[in-house]
Amino acid sequence: MANALILLLRFLSLPCFLLSLCGATTTTTTSTQIPKHHVVYMGSSFSNGNGRDNGADESAYLQMLSSIIPSHEIERISVIHKYNHAFRGFSAMLTETEASTLSGNDDIVSIFPDSILQLHTTRSWDFLEPESIRASKNKYLRPSSDVIIGMIDTGIWPESPSFSDEGIGAVPSRWKGVCMEGSDFKKSNCNRKLIGARYYNVSLTTNDNQSHLATTNGSPRDSVGHGTHTTSIAAGVQVPNASYYGLAQGIARGGSPSARIACYKACSDVGCSGATILKAIDDAVRDGVDVISISIGMSSLFQPDYLNDPIAIGAFHAEQMGVMVICSAGNDGPDPYTIVNTAPWIFTIAASNIDRDFQSNIVLGNGRTFTGSAINFSNLTHAKTYPLVFGKDAAGIYTPVSEARNCYPGSLDQKKVVGKIVVCVDDDPAVSRRIKKLVVADTKAKGLILIDEAEKGVPFDSGIFPFTEVGNTAGFQILEYINSTKNPTARILPTVVVPWYRPAPAVAFFSSRGPAELTENILKPDIMAPGVAILAAIAPKNEKGAVPNGKKPSKFSIKSGTSMACPHVTGAAAFIKSVHRRWTSSMIKSALMTTATIYNNMKKPLTNSSNHFANPHEVGVGEINPLKALNPGLVFETTTENYLEFLCNYGYPEKNIRFMSNIKFNCPKISTEELISNINYPSISISKLSRRQPAKAIERTVTNVGARNSTYIAKVQAPVGLTVKVLPEKLVFSEGVRRVSFQVSFYGKKATSGYNFGSIIWFNGQHSVRTVFSVNVE
């Protein structure tokens, strides 16, 4: 049986599946006859975690394949990945015709082509936890060190000091995982901190429009750096004097330093196979992890439904078996409807900045100084200036000015830019900052000043190449100087750290926004966490131009993305789990959501990258506050039955939903999409509230996790024109009453068209339990 990892086409090549869009000519082999890697999903394992007869399962899978695959292609009658713990199914090489035929099998919930998912890529924890609160945490809390975090990513660099096991006790006896060896990874690389490591080493090659599987020599070692970075954010131990070549110096630590780590290398630098991610989730649940962190997602342009999304499928069954799954929201912001990983059983995380910035100043020949944003280790100083040129004035022959001003590859005339600092704009986002930097550096220019209003708040790491970025106002003045001076000159200075930056937190420009494309009746993202310029461990690299002269490769790096925000919440969730071992994943999720921060360090409401007040489709319920979440007072428990009802209301056949469940279940007699709003979620979203309809009532149930005898009073914060009422207005808990339900009614006759946002706060004198609502009035 093949043990495989399939890597398909990257995102930019997806349209070429459509021959009419690519201008491809018809060949004797049609696209429906080309075998491609498919996932065959068969629902729950029906085993409650006790495992199945794996041999019998595989025999049945092979029999299925032999019934549809021609005998002369017997080599394709093979199972690549087998899923048999949290859920059932397998993956195999199938043509579209074969997949369509197999989909008629009564035991199959869905069949879908494997897809390539993309990676969504210290001081941050100090920012989330002020010194006074950290002191009290150390004094009063005794977190368990038995919580296990499963990181599904690009692997791990085990030698990093962030993964030292000094002072950590024995591996939990319940751990069932393994430490797989590879060409550059030994069992001794695992320890009492890094207790497990797996990899999945099959690649996909193409020849004559055919797909072929090839086993490769692999290992759990991280050659990309992404997995090492995210893992240390979630659970790295304290490392003093950590920095990125002197920048951001201090103590590096993860959100749950006492937690154990298990890494599942399912990704490479070109992306992540969906079928392999499913296998990694299945393995992680079997191994015994408590929390799974996935900083990966589908393209926001090609979002599949829940039963054709590998992360959604795997996360559903992990949740069924008591394992929390936390995912990044994506980096396709700031446009709406760009958020991914939006299933209600997934904790979906947006990204924010922290109160630290990295600035690289520009000094013009006339003495004027402008503040830029960058991470560079430039050796340019105040002592010397260099000629300054705008890209459009250095265009190569026959090159459109629009391309030269954007520093397109091949657009600049080297003779016009060599030895000079080049100014580029970002009119066309198709050319990334990294590409612009490489284009300018390749011409032997001295540096690059990029004018980019949108991304100026997310510092780009240019290594030793002089680079800085300014917004439109400063950029206009720099261009004005160039046009008014015969011989314009400038200097780009090395990066300096700016502490206590304000405002923070604020929504990152790149962070994907809601509402969710698949359903607007669940509010997404759920919550926000630091994801801009985060210092964390890295796989050391000695790449040309990345390491300052005279320095060794750094053990730490500074990266941005919702990939960095996700493990912050993973660490927070693991920390809460270590204190409240019996809390379910939905209780932890609720605790973090209802206690989130909604104000920045200027004591004003949270803002976005445009300095406007942020709304819940950008921040979710707000910024995480891990310590406050330890004692939330009340929690919203979302059960498996709630999620199954969600699938009913979404419109899936009852037969398929039963296959997904390991409990007896029937869909409600009335199942419509608008009823999705009624699942017991910690936030409320209504996709359509007509002014002409009577008040719409939404029901929620809360569980008391605070003092046994307690009374909560409701307070409504609603926009003008939207009438919001809560019944009852008072919730009374006692020793015999732990759960109480309430209704919230929304009436929009006088409300403003479009989305209206507000909140309901339950207060008992000690706890404020905040539920955010989002109501679209038509």
Coordinates of C-alpha atoms in Angstrom, one line a residue, residues 15-517:
P15 CA -7.8 28.2 -13.7
C16 CA -5.9 26.0 -16.1
F17 CA -8.2 23.2 -15.1
L18 CA -10.6 25.0 -17.4
L19 CA -9.4 24.4 -20.9
S20 CA -11.4 27.2 -22.4
L21 CA -9.7 29.7 -20.1
C22 CA -6.2 28.5 -20.8
G23 CA -6.5 28.2 -24.6
A24 CA -5.6 24.5 -24.5
T25 CA -6.3 22.4 -27.5
T26 CA -8.3 19.2 -27.4
T27 CA -6.2 16.0 -27.1
T28 CA -7.1 12.4 -27.3
T29 CA -7.1 12.2 -23.5
T30 CA -9.8 14.4 -22.1
S31 CA -9.5 15.9 -18.6
T32 CA -12.1 13.5 -17.2
Q33 CA -9.8 10.6 -18.1
I34 CA -6.7 11.9 -16.4
P35 CA -6.2 10.2 -13.0
K36 CA -5.9 12.7 -10.2
H37 CA -5.6 12.4 -6.4
H38 CA -9.1 12.2 -4.9
V39 CA -10.3 12.0 -1.3
V40 CA -13.1 9.5 -0.6
Y41 CA -14.9 10.6 2.6
M42 CA -17.1 8.0 4.3
G43 CA -18.2 9.8 7.5
S44 CA -17.6 8.9 11.2
S45 CA -15.5 5.9 12.3
F46 CA -18.5 4.7 14.4
S47 CA -15.9 3.6 16.9
N48 CA -15.9 6.2 19.7
G49 CA -12.1 6.2 19.4
N50 CA -11.6 2.5 19.8
G51 CA -10.3 1.9 16.3
R52 CA -11.6 -0.4 13.5
D53 CA -10.5 -3.5 11.7
N54 CA -8.0 -1.6 9.5
G55 CA -7.3 -4.6 7.3
A56 CA -11.0 -5.2 6.6
D57 CA -11.4 -1.5 5.8
E58 CA -8.5 -1.5 3.3
S59 CA -9.7 -4.7 1.7
A60 CA -13.1 -3.0 1.2
Y61 CA -11.5 0.1 -0.3
L62 CA -9.4 -1.9 -2.7
Q63 CA -12.6 -3.8 -3.8
M64 CA -14.3 -0.5 -4.5
L65 CA -11.4 0.7 -6.6
S66 CA -11.1 -2.6 -8.5
S67 CA -14.8 -2.3 -9.5
I68 CA -14.2 1.0 -11.3
I69 CA -10.6 1.1 -12.4
P70 CA -9.7 -0.8 -15.7
S71 CA -7.7 -4.0 -15.2
H72 CA -4.9 -2.7 -17.5
E73 CA -4.3 0.1 -14.9
I74 CA -4.0 -2.2 -12.0
E75 CA -1.2 -0.1 -10.5
R76 CA -3.9 2.5 -9.6
I77 CA -5.8 0.0 -7.5
S78 CA -4.0 1.3 -4.4
V79 CA -4.9 3.3 -1.3
I80 CA -2.6 6.4 -0.8
H81 CA -4.0 7.7 2.5
K82 CA -6.3 5.7 4.8
Y83 CA -8.4 7.4 7.4
N84 CA -9.6 5.1 10.1
H85 CA -9.7 6.7 13.6
A86 CA -11.5 10.0 13.8
F87 CA -13.4 9.3 10.6
R88 CA -13.5 6.8 7.7
G89 CA -12.2 7.0 4.2
F90 CA -9.2 6.9 1.9
S91 CA -7.5 8.7 -1.0
A92 CA -6.6 7.3 -4.4
M93 CA -5.8 8.2 -8.0
L94 CA -9.1 8.4 -9.9
T95 CA -10.4 10.0 -13.1
E96 CA -13.4 12.3 -12.9
T97 CA -15.6 9.6 -14.5
E98 CA -14.4 7.0 -11.9
A99 CA -15.0 9.5 -9.0
S100 CA -18.5 10.2 -10.3
T101 CA -19.3 6.5 -10.6
L102 CA -17.9 5.8 -7.1
S103 CA -19.9 8.7 -5.6
G104 CA -23.1 6.6 -6.1
N105 CA -21.9 4.2 -3.5
D106 CA -24.3 4.3 -0.5
D107 CA -21.3 4.2 2.0
I108 CA -19.7 7.4 0.6
V109 CA -20.5 10.9 1.9
S110 CA -18.5 12.9 -0.6
I111 CA -15.6 12.6 -3.1
F112 CA -13.5 15.5 -4.1
P113 CA -10.2 16.2 -5.8
D114 CA -7.2 16.8 -3.6
S115 CA -6.3 20.5 -3.5
I116 CA -3.3 22.5 -2.5
L117 CA -3.9 24.7 0.5
Q118 CA -1.7 27.7 1.3
L119 CA 0.3 28.6 4.4
H120 CA -1.1 31.8 5.9
T121 CA 2.0 33.5 6.4
T122 CA 7.8 37.5 22.4
R123 CA 6.6 40.9 22.8
S124 CA 3.1 39.8 21.6
W125 CA 2.5 37.8 24.8
D126 CA 3.7 40.7 27.0
F127 CA 1.3 42.9 25.1
L128 CA -1.6 40.5 25.8
E129 CA -0.6 39.9 29.4
P130 CA 0.5 43.1 31.3
E131 CA 3.2 42.6 34.0
S132 CA 0.9 43.0 36.9
I133 CA -1.4 40.3 35.6
R134 CA 1.4 37.9 34.7
A135 CA 2.7 38.2 38.3
S136 CA -0.7 37.2 39.7
K137 CA -0.9 34.3 37.2
N138 CA 2.4 32.9 38.4
K139 CA 1.3 33.3 42.1
Y140 CA -2.1 31.7 42.0
L141 CA -2.2 29.3 39.0
R142 CA -0.8 25.8 38.7
P143 CA -1.3 24.8 35.1
S144 CA -0.9 21.2 34.1
S145 CA 2.0 20.3 31.8
D146 CA 0.1 17.4 30.3
V147 CA -1.7 19.4 27.6
I148 CA -0.6 18.3 24.1
I149 CA -0.7 20.6 21.1
G150 CA -0.7 19.1 17.6
M151 CA 0.9 21.5 15.0
I152 CA 0.0 20.7 11.4
D153 CA 2.5 22.7 9.3
T154 CA 5.9 22.5 7.6
G155 CA 7.6 20.6 10.4
I156 CA 9.9 21.7 13.1
W157 CA 13.6 22.6 13.8
P158 CA 14.1 20.5 17.0
E159 CA 17.4 22.1 18.0
S160 CA 15.7 25.5 18.6
P161 CA 16.1 26.6 22.2
S162 CA 12.3 27.2 22.2
F163 CA 11.8 23.4 22.3
S164 CA 14.2 22.6 25.2
D165 CA 12.8 20.1 27.7
E166 CA 14.8 21.3 30.6
G167 CA 12.7 21.1 33.8
I168 CA 9.8 19.4 32.1
G169 CA 8.4 16.2 33.5
A170 CA 7.9 12.8 31.9
V171 CA 5.8 12.4 28.7
P172 CA 2.1 11.9 29.6
S173 CA 1.3 8.2 29.8
R174 CA -1.8 8.7 27.5
W175 CA 0.4 9.8 24.6
K176 CA 0.2 7.2 21.7
G177 CA 2.2 9.1 19.1
V178 CA 5.6 8.4 17.5
C179 CA 8.8 10.2 16.6
M180 CA 9.4 9.3 13.0
E181 CA 13.0 9.2 11.8
G182 CA 14.1 10.7 8.5
S183 CA 17.3 11.4 6.6
D184 CA 18.1 14.4 8.9
F185 CA 15.9 13.6 11.9
K186 CA 16.5 11.1 14.6
K187 CA 14.3 9.8 17.4
S188 CA 16.7 11.6 19.8
N189 CA 15.5 14.9 18.3
C190 CA 12.3 14.4 20.2
N191 CA 12.3 15.0 23.9
R192 CA 9.9 15.7 26.8
K193 CA 8.8 18.9 25.2
L194 CA 8.7 17.8 21.5
I195 CA 7.1 14.4 22.2
G196 CA 6.0 13.5 18.7
A197 CA 6.9 14.1 15.0
R198 CA 5.4 12.7 11.8
Y199 CA 5.9 13.4 8.1
Y200 CA 4.1 12.3 5.0
N201 CA 6.5 11.9 2.1
V202 CA 4.9 11.4 -1.3
S203 CA 5.2 13.9 -4.1
L204 CA 3.2 14.4 -7.3
T205 CA 4.9 14.7 -10.7
T206 CA 3.3 15.2 -14.1
N207 CA 4.3 13.9 -17.5
D208 CA 2.3 14.2 -20.7
N209 CA -0.7 15.5 -18.7
Q210 CA -0.6 12.5 -16.4
S211 CA -0.2 12.4 -12.7
H212 CA 2.3 10.1 -11.0
L213 CA 3.2 9.3 -7.4
A214 CA 6.8 9.2 -6.3
T215 CA 8.1 8.4 -2.8
T216 CA 10.6 10.9 -1.6
N217 CA 13.2 10.9 1.3
G218 CA 11.5 13.0 3.9
S219 CA 11.7 13.9 7.6
P220 CA 9.8 16.0 10.1
R221 CA 12.5 18.6 9.9
D222 CA 11.3 22.1 8.9
S223 CA 13.1 23.4 5.8
V224 CA 10.7 26.3 5.3
G225 CA 10.6 27.9 8.8
H226 CA 6.9 28.4 9.0
G227 CA 6.1 25.4 11.2
T228 CA 9.0 26.2 13.6
H229 CA 7.8 29.8 13.9
T230 CA 4.1 29.0 14.6
T231 CA 5.0 26.2 17.0
S232 CA 7.2 28.4 19.2
I233 CA 4.4 31.0 19.3
A234 CA 2.0 28.5 20.6
A235 CA 4.1 26.6 23.1
G236 CA 7.8 27.6 23.0
V237 CA 9.6 27.7 26.4
Q238 CA 11.1 30.9 27.7
V239 CA 14.3 31.9 25.9
P240 CA 16.2 35.0 27.2
N241 CA 18.0 37.5 25.0
A242 CA 16.2 36.3 21.9
S243 CA 16.3 38.7 18.9
Y244 CA 16.4 38.9 15.2
Y245 CA 19.9 40.2 14.7
G246 CA 19.5 42.6 17.6
L247 CA 15.9 43.7 16.7
A248 CA 13.0 43.0 19.2
Q249 CA 15.4 41.8 21.8
G250 CA 13.9 40.2 24.9
I251 CA 12.4 37.0 26.3
A252 CA 10.8 34.9 23.6
R253 CA 8.1 32.5 24.9
G254 CA 4.9 30.8 23.7
G255 CA 1.4 31.1 25.0
S256 CA 1.6 27.8 26.9
P257 CA 5.3 27.1 27.7
S258 CA 4.4 24.1 29.7
A259 CA 2.4 22.3 26.9
R260 CA 3.8 19.4 25.0
I261 CA 4.3 19.6 21.2
A262 CA 3.6 17.1 18.5
C263 CA 4.4 18.2 14.9
Y264 CA 2.8 16.8 11.8
K265 CA 4.7 17.9 8.7
A266 CA 2.0 18.0 6.0
C267 CA 3.3 21.0 4.0
S268 CA 6.2 22.2 2.0
D269 CA 7.2 25.5 0.5
V270 CA 4.7 25.0 -2.4
G271 CA 1.7 24.4 -0.1
C272 CA -0.2 21.6 1.6
S273 CA -2.1 18.7 0.2
G274 CA -5.7 18.6 1.5
A275 CA -5.6 14.8 1.6
T276 CA -2.4 14.9 3.7
I277 CA -3.9 17.4 6.1
L278 CA -6.8 15.0 6.6
K279 CA -4.4 12.2 7.4
A280 CA -2.5 14.5 9.8
I281 CA -5.7 15.4 11.7
D282 CA -6.7 11.7 11.9
D283 CA -3.2 10.8 13.2
A284 CA -3.2 13.7 15.7
V285 CA -6.6 12.6 17.2
R286 CA -5.4 9.0 17.4
D287 CA -2.1 10.1 19.0
G288 CA -3.9 11.9 21.8
V289 CA -3.5 15.7 21.2
D290 CA -5.8 18.1 23.0
V291 CA -5.6 21.0 20.6
I292 CA -4.8 21.1 16.8
S293 CA -3.4 24.3 15.3
I294 CA -3.7 24.8 11.5
S295 CA -2.3 28.0 9.9
I296 CA -3.4 26.8 6.5
G297 CA -6.4 27.4 4.3
M298 CA -8.1 27.1 0.9
S299 CA -8.1 30.0 -1.5
S300 CA -10.8 32.5 -0.8
L301 CA -11.7 32.5 -4.5
F302 CA -12.3 28.8 -4.7
Q303 CA -14.0 27.8 -1.4
P304 CA -15.6 24.4 -1.4
D305 CA -18.6 23.5 0.8
Y306 CA -18.1 22.0 4.2
L307 CA -18.2 18.3 3.0
N308 CA -15.6 18.9 0.3
D309 CA -13.2 20.9 2.5
P310 CA -10.5 18.7 4.0
I311 CA -9.9 21.0 7.0
A312 CA -13.7 21.3 7.7
I313 CA -14.2 17.5 7.6
G314 CA -11.2 16.7 9.7
A315 CA -12.0 19.4 12.3
F316 CA -15.6 18.2 12.6
H317 CA -14.5 14.7 13.6
A318 CA -11.7 16.0 15.9
E319 CA -14.3 18.2 17.7
Q320 CA -16.6 15.1 18.0
M321 CA -13.7 13.3 19.8
G322 CA -13.0 16.2 22.1
V323 CA -10.1 17.8 20.2
M324 CA -10.2 21.6 19.6
V325 CA -9.2 22.8 16.2
I326 CA -7.9 26.4 15.7
C327 CA -7.3 27.8 12.2
S328 CA -6.1 31.0 10.6
A329 CA -8.7 33.2 8.8
G330 CA -6.5 33.8 5.7
N331 CA -4.4 36.7 4.3
D332 CA -6.7 37.9 1.5
G333 CA -8.0 41.1 3.2
P334 CA -9.1 43.7 3.4
D335 CA -12.0 42.8 1.0
P336 CA -15.2 41.3 2.5
Y337 CA -16.1 37.6 1.9
T338 CA -12.4 36.6 1.8
I339 CA -12.4 34.6 5.1
V340 CA -11.7 30.9 5.0
N341 CA -12.0 28.1 7.6
T342 CA -15.4 29.2 8.6
A343 CA -17.2 26.1 9.8
P344 CA -18.7 26.7 13.2
W345 CA -16.7 23.9 14.8
I346 CA -13.5 25.7 13.8
F347 CA -12.1 28.5 15.9
T348 CA -11.3 31.1 13.2
I349 CA -8.6 33.7 13.9
A350 CA -8.0 37.2 12.5
A351 CA -4.7 39.1 12.8
S352 CA -3.8 42.3 14.6
N353 CA -0.7 44.4 15.3
I354 CA 1.0 44.8 18.7
D355 CA 2.5 47.9 20.4
R356 CA 5.9 47.6 18.6
D357 CA 6.8 48.8 15.2
F358 CA 9.9 48.6 13.0
Q359 CA 10.9 51.8 11.2
S360 CA 13.5 52.7 8.6
N361 CA 13.8 56.4 7.9
I362 CA 14.5 58.1 4.6
V363 CA 16.7 61.2 4.5
L364 CA 16.3 63.2 1.3
G365 CA 19.1 65.4 -0.2
N366 CA 17.2 68.5 1.0
G367 CA 17.4 67.4 4.6
R368 CA 13.8 66.3 4.9
T369 CA 13.2 63.0 6.8
F370 CA 10.4 60.6 6.3
T371 CA 9.5 57.6 8.5
G372 CA 9.2 54.3 6.7
S373 CA 8.3 50.8 7.7
A374 CA 10.8 48.0 7.2
I375 CA 13.0 45.3 8.6
N376 CA 16.4 45.8 6.9
F377 CA 20.0 45.6 8.0
S378 CA 21.2 48.3 5.5
N379 CA 24.8 49.5 5.7
L380 CA 23.8 52.9 4.3
T381 CA 24.5 55.7 6.8
H382 CA 24.1 59.4 7.2
A383 CA 27.6 59.9 5.8
K384 CA 26.6 59.3 2.1
T385 CA 23.7 60.0 -0.2
Y386 CA 22.8 58.2 -3.4
P387 CA 21.0 59.3 -6.6
L388 CA 17.2 58.9 -6.4
V389 CA 15.1 57.8 -9.4
F390 CA 11.4 57.0 -9.9
G391 CA 10.8 53.7 -11.6
K392 CA 8.8 55.1 -14.4
D393 CA 11.8 57.4 -15.4
A394 CA 14.0 54.3 -15.6
A395 CA 11.8 52.2 -17.8
G396 CA 13.5 49.8 -20.2
I397 CA 13.0 50.1 -24.0
Y398 CA 9.4 49.2 -25.1
T399 CA 8.4 48.8 -21.4
P400 CA 5.0 50.4 -20.5
V401 CA 5.4 53.2 -17.9
S402 CA 2.8 51.5 -15.7
E403 CA 5.0 48.4 -15.4
A404 CA 8.2 50.4 -14.6
R405 CA 6.6 52.5 -11.9
N406 CA 5.5 49.2 -10.3
C407 CA 8.9 47.6 -10.8
Y408 CA 7.6 44.7 -12.8
P409 CA 10.2 42.0 -13.6
G410 CA 12.2 43.1 -16.6
S411 CA 10.7 46.6 -16.6
L412 CA 13.8 48.6 -15.4
D413 CA 16.7 49.7 -17.5
Q414 CA 19.8 48.6 -15.5
K415 CA 21.9 51.5 -16.9
K416 CA 19.4 54.0 -15.5
V417 CA 19.2 52.5 -11.9
V418 CA 22.6 51.0 -11.1
G419 CA 24.0 52.6 -8.0
K420 CA 20.8 54.5 -7.3
I421 CA 17.8 54.3 -4.9
V422 CA 14.7 53.4 -6.8
V423 CA 11.2 54.6 -5.9
C424 CA 8.3 52.2 -6.9
V425 CA 4.6 52.3 -6.3
D426 CA 2.1 49.5 -5.7
D427 CA -0.7 50.2 -8.1
D428 CA -0.8 46.5 -9.1
P429 CA -0.8 44.0 -6.2
A430 CA 0.1 41.2 -8.6
V431 CA 3.7 42.0 -8.0
S432 CA 4.6 41.4 -4.3
R433 CA 7.0 43.4 -2.2
R434 CA 9.4 40.5 -2.3
I435 CA 9.4 40.5 -6.1
K436 CA 9.9 44.2 -6.4
K437 CA 12.8 44.0 -4.0
L438 CA 14.4 41.2 -6.1
V439 CA 13.8 43.1 -9.3
V440 CA 15.5 46.3 -8.0
A441 CA 18.4 44.4 -6.3
D442 CA 19.0 42.5 -9.6
T443 CA 19.7 45.8 -11.4
K444 CA 22.4 46.6 -8.9
A445 CA 20.5 49.5 -7.5
K446 CA 21.4 50.7 -4.0
G447 CA 18.0 50.5 -2.5
L448 CA 14.2 50.6 -2.8
I449 CA 11.6 53.0 -1.5
L450 CA 8.1 51.5 -1.9
I451 CA 5.0 53.7 -1.9
D452 CA 2.2 51.5 -0.6
E453 CA -0.6 52.9 1.6
A454 CA -2.1 49.6 2.3
E455 CA 0.8 47.5 3.5
K456 CA 2.9 50.2 5.2
G457 CA 1.8 48.9 8.6
V458 CA 3.2 45.4 7.9
P459 CA 7.0 45.7 7.9
F460 CA 8.7 43.7 5.1
D461 CA 12.0 41.9 5.8
S462 CA 14.5 42.7 3.1
G463 CA 17.6 41.3 4.7
I464 CA 20.7 43.4 4.1
F465 CA 19.2 45.2 1.0
P466 CA 18.2 48.8 1.8
F467 CA 14.4 48.9 1.7
T468 CA 11.7 51.0 3.3
E469 CA 8.0 51.6 2.7
V470 CA 5.9 54.8 3.1
G471 CA 2.3 55.7 2.6
N472 CA 0.7 57.9 -0.1
T473 CA 1.2 61.2 1.7
A474 CA 5.0 60.8 2.3
G475 CA 5.3 59.1 -1.2
F476 CA 3.8 62.1 -2.9
Q477 CA 6.3 64.4 -1.2
I478 CA 9.2 62.2 -2.2
L479 CA 8.0 62.2 -5.8
E480 CA 7.5 65.9 -5.7
Y481 CA 11.1 66.3 -4.5
I482 CA 12.4 64.1 -7.4
N483 CA 10.5 66.2 -9.9
S484 CA 11.6 69.6 -8.5
T485 CA 15.3 68.7 -8.2
K486 CA 17.9 68.2 -11.0
N487 CA 19.9 65.7 -9.0
P488 CA 17.7 64.2 -6.3
T489 CA 19.5 62.1 -3.7
A490 CA 18.5 60.1 -0.6
R491 CA 19.6 57.7 2.1
I492 CA 17.8 54.7 3.6
L493 CA 18.7 54.1 7.2
P494 CA 18.8 50.7 9.1
T495 CA 15.7 49.6 11.0
V496 CA 15.1 50.8 14.6
V497 CA 12.5 49.3 17.0
V498 CA 9.8 51.7 18.1
P499 CA 8.2 50.5 21.4
W500 CA 4.8 51.4 22.8
Y501 CA 3.4 51.9 19.3
R502 CA -0.2 53.2 19.2
P503 CA -2.9 52.4 18.3
A504 CA -2.7 48.7 19.1
P505 CA -4.2 46.3 18.6
A506 CA -5.6 47.2 15.2
V507 CA -6.8 44.9 12.4
A508 CA -4.0 43.9 10.0
F509 CA -4.5 45.0 6.4
F510 CA -4.0 41.5 5.1
S511 CA -6.3 39.8 7.6
S512 CA -9.2 38.2 5.7
R513 CA -12.7 39.7 6.4
G514 CA -16.1 38.3 6.8
P515 CA -18.9 37.7 6.3
A516 CA -18.4 34.1 5.4
E517 CA -19.2 33.2 1.9

